[in-house]
Coordinates of C-alpha atoms in Angstrom, one line a residue:
M1 CA 21.9 23.2 -9.5
N2 CA 23.3 21.0 -6.8
F3 CA 21.9 20.4 -3.4
Q4 CA 24.2 19.7 -0.5
R5 CA 22.7 19.3 3.0
S6 CA 24.4 21.1 5.8
T7 CA 22.2 19.6 8.5
T8 CA 20.4 16.3 8.9
I9 CA 16.7 15.7 9.4
T10 CA 16.3 13.2 12.3
S11 CA 13.5 10.8 12.8
T12 CA 11.2 11.8 15.7
V13 CA 7.8 10.8 16.8
T14 CA 5.4 13.6 16.0
R15 CA 1.9 13.8 17.2
I16 CA -0.3 14.8 14.3
P17 CA -3.4 17.0 14.9
E18 CA -6.7 15.4 14.1
A19 CA -7.5 17.9 11.2
E20 CA -4.1 17.1 9.5
Y21 CA -4.1 13.4 9.8
V22 CA -3.7 11.6 6.5
N23 CA -4.1 7.9 5.6
P24 CA -2.2 7.5 2.3
F25 CA -3.7 4.0 1.6
V26 CA -7.4 5.1 1.2
L27 CA -9.1 6.7 -1.8
K28 CA -12.7 7.5 -2.3
L29 CA -13.8 7.9 -6.0
D30 CA -17.5 8.3 -6.5
L31 CA -19.7 9.6 -9.3
D32 CA -22.0 11.5 -6.9
D33 CA -22.1 14.7 -9.0
P34 CA -24.8 14.5 -11.7
W35 CA -22.9 16.5 -14.2
E36 CA -19.7 14.5 -13.7
R37 CA -21.7 11.3 -14.1
R38 CA -23.3 12.4 -17.4
K39 CA -20.0 13.6 -18.7
T40 CA -18.3 10.3 -17.8
Y41 CA -20.9 8.2 -19.5
L42 CA -20.9 10.4 -22.6
M43 CA -17.1 10.2 -22.8
T44 CA -17.4 6.5 -22.4
L45 CA -19.6 6.2 -25.5
L46 CA -18.0 8.8 -27.8
V47 CA -14.3 9.2 -26.8
L48 CA -13.2 6.1 -24.9
P49 CA -13.3 3.7 -28.0
I50 CA -11.2 6.1 -30.1
R51 CA -8.7 6.6 -27.3
V52 CA -8.3 2.8 -26.7
V53 CA -7.6 2.2 -30.4
L54 CA -5.0 5.0 -30.7
M55 CA -3.4 3.9 -27.4
G56 CA -3.3 0.3 -28.7
L57 CA -1.7 1.4 -31.9
C58 CA 1.0 3.4 -30.1
L59 CA 1.6 0.5 -27.8
L60 CA 2.2 -1.8 -30.7
V61 CA 4.6 0.7 -32.3
A62 CA 6.5 0.9 -29.0
W63 CA 6.6 -2.9 -28.9
A64 CA 7.9 -3.0 -32.5
F65 CA 10.7 -0.5 -31.7
A66 CA 11.6 -2.5 -28.5
S67 CA 11.6 -5.8 -30.4
I68 CA 13.9 -4.4 -33.1
G69 CA 16.2 -2.9 -30.5
L70 CA 16.5 -6.3 -28.6
Y71 CA 16.8 -8.4 -31.7
G72 CA 19.8 -10.7 -31.7
L73 CA 20.6 -10.1 -28.0
T74 CA 20.9 -13.1 -25.7
E75 CA 19.4 -12.9 -22.2
K76 CA 22.8 -12.6 -20.7
E77 CA 23.8 -9.7 -23.0
R78 CA 20.6 -7.9 -22.1
R79 CA 21.4 -8.1 -18.4
S80 CA 25.2 -7.5 -18.5
V81 CA 26.0 -5.1 -21.3
P82 CA 24.4 -1.7 -21.9
I83 CA 22.9 -1.4 -25.3
A84 CA 24.5 1.2 -27.7
G85 CA 24.4 2.5 -31.2
W86 CA 21.2 1.9 -33.2
R87 CA 19.8 -0.2 -30.4
R88 CA 19.9 2.9 -28.1
E89 CA 18.0 4.8 -30.8
M90 CA 15.3 2.2 -30.8
R91 CA 15.0 2.7 -27.1
E92 CA 14.6 6.4 -27.6
L93 CA 11.9 5.8 -30.2
T94 CA 10.2 3.4 -27.8
A95 CA 10.1 6.1 -25.2
V96 CA 8.5 8.5 -27.7
A97 CA 5.9 6.0 -28.6
M98 CA 5.1 5.5 -24.9
R99 CA 4.7 9.2 -24.5
M100 CA 2.1 9.1 -27.2
V101 CA 0.3 6.3 -25.4
Y102 CA -0.1 8.6 -22.5
F103 CA -1.1 11.5 -24.7
F104 CA -4.0 9.6 -26.3
G105 CA -4.9 8.4 -22.8
S106 CA -5.9 12.0 -21.7
F107 CA -2.4 13.1 -20.5
H108 CA -2.3 16.2 -22.6
R109 CA -1.0 18.4 -19.8
I110 CA 2.3 17.0 -18.6
R111 CA 4.4 19.8 -17.1
V112 CA 8.1 19.2 -16.5
N113 CA 10.0 21.5 -14.1
G114 CA 13.7 21.3 -13.7
V115 CA 16.2 19.2 -15.7
C116 CA 17.0 15.5 -15.5
A117 CA 20.7 15.1 -14.4
S118 CA 23.1 13.0 -16.3
P119 CA 23.8 9.4 -15.2
R120 CA 27.3 10.5 -14.1
E121 CA 26.0 13.2 -11.9
A122 CA 23.2 11.2 -10.4
P123 CA 23.2 7.4 -11.3
I124 CA 19.9 6.9 -9.4
V125 CA 16.6 8.7 -9.8
V126 CA 14.1 8.3 -6.9
V127 CA 10.5 9.3 -7.6
G128 CA 7.7 10.0 -5.1
P129 CA 5.0 9.8 -4.2
H130 CA 4.1 6.7 -6.1
Y131 CA 0.5 6.8 -7.2
S132 CA 0.0 3.9 -9.7
L133 CA 1.1 2.4 -13.0
F134 CA 0.5 5.9 -14.6
D135 CA 3.7 7.0 -13.0
G136 CA 5.6 5.0 -15.5
I137 CA 5.6 7.9 -17.9
V138 CA 8.4 9.4 -15.8
V139 CA 10.7 6.7 -17.2
A140 CA 10.3 8.2 -20.7
Y141 CA 11.4 11.7 -19.4
C142 CA 14.6 10.3 -17.8
G143 CA 16.6 9.3 -20.8
P144 CA 14.7 6.8 -20.8
S145 CA 16.0 5.2 -17.6
T146 CA 16.4 1.7 -16.3
V147 CA 13.7 0.5 -13.9
V148 CA 13.5 -2.0 -11.1
A149 CA 10.7 -4.3 -11.9
K150 CA 9.1 -7.6 -10.8
S151 CA 10.6 -10.6 -12.6
K152 CA 7.1 -11.6 -13.8
A153 CA 6.9 -8.4 -15.8
A154 CA 9.2 -9.8 -18.4
D155 CA 6.6 -12.4 -19.3
L156 CA 3.8 -9.9 -19.9
P157 CA 2.7 -9.7 -23.6
I158 CA 3.8 -6.6 -25.4
I159 CA 4.7 -4.7 -22.2
G160 CA 7.4 -7.3 -21.4
K161 CA 9.4 -6.2 -24.4
I162 CA 9.0 -2.5 -23.7
I163 CA 10.3 -3.1 -20.1
D164 CA 13.1 -5.2 -21.4
I165 CA 14.5 -2.4 -23.7
T166 CA 15.2 -0.4 -20.6
Q167 CA 17.5 -3.2 -19.4
P168 CA 15.7 -3.4 -16.0
I169 CA 16.9 -4.9 -12.8
Y170 CA 14.4 -7.7 -12.1
V171 CA 13.4 -8.6 -8.6
C172 CA 11.6 -11.8 -7.4
R173 CA 9.7 -10.9 -4.3
E174 CA 9.0 -14.6 -3.6
D175 CA 12.7 -15.1 -3.1
P176 CA 13.7 -14.4 0.5
N177 CA 17.1 -13.2 -0.7
S178 CA 15.6 -10.9 -3.3
R179 CA 16.3 -7.7 -1.4
H180 CA 20.0 -8.5 -1.1
I181 CA 20.3 -9.5 -4.7
T182 CA 18.6 -6.4 -5.9
R183 CA 20.8 -4.2 -3.8
H184 CA 23.9 -5.9 -5.2
L185 CA 22.7 -5.5 -8.8
I186 CA 22.0 -1.8 -8.2
I187 CA 25.4 -1.2 -6.7
E188 CA 27.0 -3.2 -9.5
R189 CA 25.3 -0.9 -12.1
V190 CA 26.0 2.4 -10.5
I191 CA 29.7 1.8 -9.8
S192 CA 30.2 0.3 -13.3
K193 CA 32.3 2.2 -15.8
E194 CA 30.0 1.0 -18.5
D195 CA 27.6 3.5 -20.0
W196 CA 24.4 2.4 -18.2
P197 CA 21.4 4.6 -18.1
Q198 CA 20.1 6.0 -14.8
I199 CA 18.3 3.6 -12.5
L200 CA 14.8 4.9 -11.7
I201 CA 13.2 3.7 -8.5
F202 CA 10.0 4.3 -6.6
P203 CA 11.4 3.7 -3.2
E204 CA 8.1 3.7 -1.4
G205 CA 7.5 0.2 -2.7
T206 CA 3.8 0.6 -2.7
C207 CA 1.2 3.1 -4.0
S208 CA -0.7 5.8 -2.2
N209 CA -3.3 8.6 -2.7
G210 CA -0.6 11.2 -3.0
H211 CA -1.6 13.1 0.1
A212 CA 1.6 12.1 1.8
V213 CA 4.9 10.5 1.0
V214 CA 5.3 7.2 2.8
Q215 CA 8.5 5.7 4.1
F216 CA 11.3 5.0 1.6
K217 CA 12.9 1.6 1.5
P218 CA 16.7 2.0 1.9
G219 CA 17.8 -0.1 -1.1
A220 CA 18.3 2.8 -3.5
F221 CA 20.4 4.7 -0.9
G222 CA 22.7 1.8 0.1
P223 CA 25.5 2.7 -2.3
G224 CA 25.7 6.2 -0.7
L225 CA 25.9 7.9 -4.1
P226 CA 24.1 11.1 -5.2
V227 CA 20.5 10.7 -6.2
Q228 CA 18.1 13.0 -8.1
P229 CA 14.8 13.3 -6.3
V230 CA 11.8 13.6 -8.6
A231 CA 8.5 14.9 -7.1
I232 CA 5.4 14.1 -9.0
R233 CA 1.9 15.5 -8.6
Y234 CA -1.5 15.0 -10.5
P235 CA -3.1 18.5 -10.1
N236 CA -6.6 17.3 -11.0
R237 CA -9.9 18.1 -9.3
T238 CA -10.7 14.4 -9.1
N239 CA -8.0 11.8 -8.3
T240 CA -8.5 9.0 -10.8
V241 CA -5.0 7.7 -10.8
S242 CA -4.2 6.4 -7.3
W243 CA -4.3 2.7 -6.8
T244 CA -4.7 2.3 -3.0
W245 CA -5.4 -0.4 -0.6
E246 CA -8.9 0.8 0.1
G247 CA -10.5 2.2 -3.0
P248 CA -11.2 1.5 -6.7
G249 CA -9.2 -1.1 -8.6
V250 CA -7.3 -0.8 -11.9
P251 CA -10.4 -1.2 -14.2
V252 CA -12.2 1.7 -12.5
L253 CA -9.2 3.9 -12.5
L254 CA -8.4 3.2 -16.1
W255 CA -12.1 3.9 -17.1
R256 CA -12.3 7.2 -15.1
T257 CA -8.9 8.4 -16.4
L258 CA -9.5 7.5 -20.0
T259 CA -12.9 9.3 -19.9
A260 CA -11.5 12.5 -18.4
L261 CA -11.2 15.4 -20.8
H262 CA -7.6 16.0 -19.5
T263 CA -5.4 14.5 -16.9
G264 CA -2.7 16.8 -15.6
L265 CA 0.7 15.6 -14.4
E266 CA 3.6 17.6 -12.9
I267 CA 7.1 16.1 -13.0
N268 CA 9.5 18.1 -10.8
F269 CA 13.2 17.3 -11.2
L270 CA 14.7 18.5 -8.0
P271 CA 18.4 19.4 -7.5
V272 CA 20.7 16.4 -7.2
Y273 CA 21.0 15.4 -3.5
Y274 CA 24.5 14.8 -2.3
P275 CA 24.6 12.7 0.9
N276 CA 26.7 13.9 3.8
E277 CA 29.0 11.4 5.6
Q278 CA 26.4 10.4 8.2
E279 CA 23.9 9.6 5.4
R280 CA 26.4 7.7 3.4
N281 CA 26.9 5.5 6.4
D282 CA 23.2 5.1 7.2
A283 CA 21.0 4.2 4.3
K284 CA 17.8 4.5 6.4
L285 CA 18.7 8.0 7.4
Y286 CA 19.6 8.9 3.8
A287 CA 16.2 7.5 2.7
L288 CA 14.3 9.4 5.4
N289 CA 16.0 12.7 4.5
V290 CA 15.3 12.4 0.7
R291 CA 11.7 11.4 1.5
N292 CA 11.3 14.5 3.6
Y293 CA 12.9 16.6 0.9
I294 CA 10.4 15.4 -1.7
A295 CA 7.5 15.9 0.7
Q296 CA 8.6 19.4 1.6
S297 CA 8.9 20.3 -2.1
L298 CA 5.3 19.3 -2.7
G299 CA 4.0 20.8 0.5
I300 CA 2.7 17.5 1.8
P301 CA 3.7 15.5 4.9
G302 CA 6.0 12.6 5.2
T303 CA 4.4 9.7 7.0
E304 CA 5.4 6.6 9.0
H305 CA 3.3 4.4 6.7
G306 CA 5.4 2.2 4.6
Y307 CA 5.9 -1.0 2.6
N308 CA 6.1 -3.1 5.8
D309 CA 2.5 -2.3 6.4
C310 CA 1.6 -4.0 3.2
K311 CA 2.6 -7.4 4.6
L312 CA 0.1 -7.0 7.5
M313 CA -2.6 -5.6 5.2
N314 CA -2.1 -8.6 2.8
Y315 CA -2.5 -10.9 5.8
M316 CA -5.6 -9.1 7.0
I317 CA -7.2 -9.3 3.6
A318 CA -6.4 -13.0 3.3
I319 CA -8.2 -13.8 6.6
G320 CA -11.1 -11.4 6.0
M321 CA -10.2 -8.9 8.7
P322 CA -12.0 -5.5 8.3
Y323 CA -10.3 -2.1 8.4
F324 CA -7.1 -3.5 6.9
A325 CA -6.2 -0.2 5.2
W326 CA -6.3 1.4 8.6
S327 CA -4.2 -1.1 10.5
H328 CA -1.2 1.1 10.7
D329 CA -3.3 4.0 12.0
I330 CA -5.1 1.9 14.5
A331 CA -1.9 0.5 15.9
K332 CA -0.2 3.9 16.0
M333 CA -3.0 5.7 17.8
R334 CA -3.3 2.9 20.3
R335 CA 0.4 3.0 20.9
W336 CA 0.3 6.7 21.4
L337 CA -2.6 6.2 23.9
G338 CA -0.7 3.6 25.8
L339 CA -3.0 0.8 24.8
A340 CA -0.6 -1.3 22.6
D341 CA -0.5 -4.3 25.0
G342 CA -4.3 -4.9 24.7
K343 CA -4.8 -5.3 28.4
R344 CA -7.4 -2.5 28.7
E345 CA -9.4 -4.0 25.8
Q346 CA -9.3 -7.5 27.4
E347 CA -10.6 -5.9 30.6
L348 CA -13.4 -4.3 28.7
V349 CA -14.4 -7.6 27.1
E350 CA -14.6 -9.1 30.5
Q351 CA -16.6 -6.1 31.9
Y352 CA -19.1 -5.6 29.1
A353 CA -19.7 -9.0 27.5
P354 CA -22.1 -10.2 26.4
F355 CA -22.4 -7.3 24.0
T356 CA -25.8 -6.2 22.6
D357 CA -26.9 -3.3 20.6
R358 CA -27.7 -1.6 23.9
N359 CA -24.1 -1.5 25.2
A360 CA -22.1 -1.9 21.9
F361 CA -22.8 1.4 20.3
V362 CA -20.9 4.3 21.9
T363 CA -20.3 8.0 21.4
L364 CA -16.9 9.6 21.4
E365 CA -17.2 10.5 25.0
E366 CA -18.2 7.0 26.0
F367 CA -15.4 5.6 23.8
A368 CA -12.8 7.7 25.6
E369 CA -14.3 6.9 29.0
R370 CA -14.2 3.1 28.4
L371 CA -10.6 3.3 27.2
N372 CA -9.7 5.6 30.1
V373 CA -8.1 8.2 27.7
S374 CA -8.8 11.9 27.2
V375 CA -11.6 12.8 24.9
D376 CA -9.6 15.9 23.8
N377 CA -6.6 13.8 22.7
D378 CA -6.2 13.9 18.9
S379 CA -5.2 10.3 18.9
T380 CA -8.5 9.4 20.7
R381 CA -10.5 11.4 18.1
I382 CA -8.6 9.9 15.1
L383 CA -9.1 6.4 16.4
F384 CA -12.8 7.0 16.9
K385 CA -13.2 8.5 13.4
I386 CA -11.7 5.4 11.8
F387 CA -14.6 3.3 13.1
N388 CA -17.2 6.0 12.4
K389 CA -18.9 5.4 9.0
D390 CA -19.0 9.2 8.4
K391 CA -15.3 9.5 9.4
D392 CA -16.0 12.3 11.9
S393 CA -16.1 12.7 15.7
A394 CA -19.9 12.8 15.8
G395 CA -22.4 9.9 16.0
V396 CA -21.6 6.5 17.4
I397 CA -19.4 3.5 16.5
D398 CA -19.9 -0.2 17.1
F399 CA -17.4 -0.8 20.0
R400 CA -17.3 -4.5 19.0
Q401 CA -15.5 -3.6 15.8
Y402 CA -12.9 -1.6 17.6
L403 CA -12.3 -4.4 20.1
L404 CA -12.0 -6.9 17.3
L405 CA -9.2 -4.9 15.7
A406 CA -7.5 -4.0 19.0
L407 CA -7.5 -7.7 20.1
F408 CA -6.2 -8.8 16.7
L409 CA -3.3 -6.3 16.7
S410 CA -2.3 -6.9 20.3
T411 CA -2.1 -10.7 19.8
L412 CA 0.1 -10.6 16.6
G413 CA 2.9 -13.1 16.9
K414 CA 1.0 -15.2 19.4
P415 CA -1.0 -18.5 18.7
K416 CA -4.3 -17.9 17.1
L417 CA -5.9 -19.8 19.9
D418 CA -5.0 -17.0 22.2
L419 CA -7.0 -14.6 20.1
M420 CA -9.8 -17.2 19.7
K421 CA -10.3 -17.2 23.5
L422 CA -10.7 -13.4 23.5
L423 CA -13.1 -13.4 20.5
F424 CA -15.1 -16.2 22.2
K425 CA -15.9 -13.8 25.0
L426 CA -16.4 -10.9 22.6
Y427 CA -19.1 -12.7 20.7
S428 CA -20.6 -14.6 23.6
E429 CA -24.4 -14.7 24.1
E430 CA -24.3 -15.4 27.8
R431 CA -21.4 -15.1 30.3
D432 CA -18.6 -17.2 28.8
L433 CA -21.1 -19.1 26.6
I434 CA -21.4 -18.6 22.8
G435 CA -24.0 -19.5 20.3
S436 CA -23.5 -20.9 16.8
D437 CA -23.6 -17.5 15.1
G438 CA -21.2 -16.0 17.6
L439 CA -18.9 -19.0 17.2
Y440 CA -18.6 -18.4 13.4
Q441 CA -17.9 -14.7 14.0
A442 CA -15.1 -15.7 16.4
V443 CA -13.5 -18.4 14.3
K444 CA -14.0 -17.2 10.7
H445 CA -10.9 -14.9 10.7
L446 CA -8.7 -17.6 12.2
A447 CA -9.5 -20.8 10.3
S448 CA -10.7 -21.9 6.9
I449 CA -14.2 -22.9 7.8
T450 CA -17.6 -22.3 6.2
P451 CA -20.8 -21.5 8.1
A452 CA -22.1 -25.0 7.5
E453 CA -18.9 -26.6 8.8
C454 CA -19.0 -24.3 11.8
N455 CA -22.6 -25.3 12.6
R456 CA -21.6 -29.0 12.5
L457 CA -18.7 -28.3 14.8
F458 CA -21.0 -26.4 17.1
A459 CA -23.6 -29.2 17.1
E460 CA -20.9 -31.7 18.0
A461 CA -19.7 -29.5 20.9
D462 CA -23.3 -28.8 22.2
T463 CA -23.8 -32.2 23.7
S464 CA -26.4 -30.9 26.1
Q465 CA -28.3 -29.2 23.2
R466 CA -28.6 -25.9 25.2
G467 CA -27.9 -23.7 22.1
V468 CA -24.7 -22.3 23.7
I469 CA -21.3 -23.8 24.4
S470 CA -18.3 -23.0 26.7
F471 CA -14.8 -22.6 25.4
E472 CA -13.8 -25.9 27.1
Q473 CA -16.5 -27.7 25.1
F474 CA -15.2 -26.1 21.9
E475 CA -11.6 -26.9 22.8
R476 CA -12.5 -30.6 23.4
T477 CA -14.3 -30.8 20.1
I478 CA -11.7 -29.4 17.9
N479 CA -9.1 -31.9 19.1
S480 CA -10.5 -34.2 16.3
H481 CA -10.8 -31.5 13.7
A482 CA -8.3 -29.9 11.2
V483 CA -9.3 -26.5 12.5
L484 CA -7.1 -27.1 15.5
N485 CA -4.0 -27.1 13.4
E486 CA -4.9 -23.6 12.1
L487 CA -5.7 -22.2 15.5
Q488 CA -2.3 -23.4 16.8
E489 CA -0.5 -21.4 14.1
L490 CA 0.9 -18.0 14.9
N491 CA -1.3 -14.9 14.3
E492 CA 1.0 -13.2 11.8
P493 CA 1.7 -12.9 8.1
K494 CA 3.4 -15.9 6.6
P495 CA 7.0 -15.2 5.6
Y496 CA 7.8 -14.4 2.0
A497 CA 4.1 -14.8 1.0
A498 CA 3.4 -13.2 -2.4
P499 CA 1.3 -10.1 -1.9
Q500 CA -2.3 -10.4 -2.9
P501 CA -4.2 -7.3 -2.0
Q502 CA -7.7 -6.7 -3.1
S503 CA -6.9 -3.5 -5.0
A504 CA -3.4 -2.6 -3.9
P505 CA -0.6 -2.1 -6.3
Q506 CA 2.5 -4.2 -6.4
T507 CA 5.3 -2.1 -8.0
S508 CA 8.9 -2.1 -7.3

């Protein structure tokens, strides 16, 4: 069955009701239920060891088949000529062995709907939403297909050979030209008359909790050729598979998945998507429409969250900034409320500083009043909920935490010293005067400094030994310290820095 669009979905800004708002980068996975806790611990003792052994054996068998299939091929031949004959049979056997790895890993209920199209009909397969490394099983159900993978994956023991047998397109994210090179290699493969397998891509470029489909990167859609969308879903009561920016890491996810009785997975091969002329000429529009098509097939929303947010989240993690997984949401709600320039928050710092427990904790009504926005606005309520520990509109939030994130986001691209001036006031103890603890709170996100080093810096600046210093005293003191160089840097992610999230996935 083919799919030909007669109309085009256009990109518009949509206000999302509070009850429907989704952050795809957050996952909570607890063992609060007593029965679930007992079952998990029992499975850990009795079943997990057996599963690990069986999975390990299947993985070794897959590695053996892959090694045989690649034997005698040079690196250049692996990259430039599609394998054929008995080598292709070894690739098929590798895929079968990998299916068994998943079977012994609790994936007993994999349901496949639809049919995988031929490489001639759809040379590229795009899969979403991207949950985690578990999604790799889709490769085995697509022929197996070629994947786009990080170049470092080739050096992984055992797994490297298994990836190599698919003849992947390797991408080096540290290379600033990587995106263009990868796009060129994809186009070279899909227009080739050689018998290459389909190229499978997770176009989101990062993982999510599966509650929404994030923005697609346009690389897979640049050639303007038909693609086959594949919508996947894990229909389990507890989500143990999503590797998100805020949530459990790989060890916990593996443990919880391998100790589950069953882990269900649905692989839905949707009809081949044939781009219209407008989409062929606009890869971003093409990517948006396919993203929306996959989201609609699953009955979940598409979202503005995307891979570009990962750069900012990596940066926020590196400098110890809280609420990094909510940076996109905070920025968007503030933009919708007309607060993006940060002027209102700067006025509030001047008005309310110094902050104490008496004036720092605010209700939703007080929060809206201070920001001069409507309390009934969904954006106001969503923004408040982000900073509320219970993630609801009741109770209170620490207004200082909101101001920290608002000032940080509104000074992106400016010298860190500009943000330091604002934080100096935010954490002041007296009007425009700050203590040693407040100084560390202000500077710790902007420079590499320990509490002890900060205390020494404070003591040097506090020539009158009053216990508080002004910004002018601080500025004079740092002229002879290395911290000045860091504060003169721009408040922004470093270009082409390798992503290093706490628990976030880095998949192609």
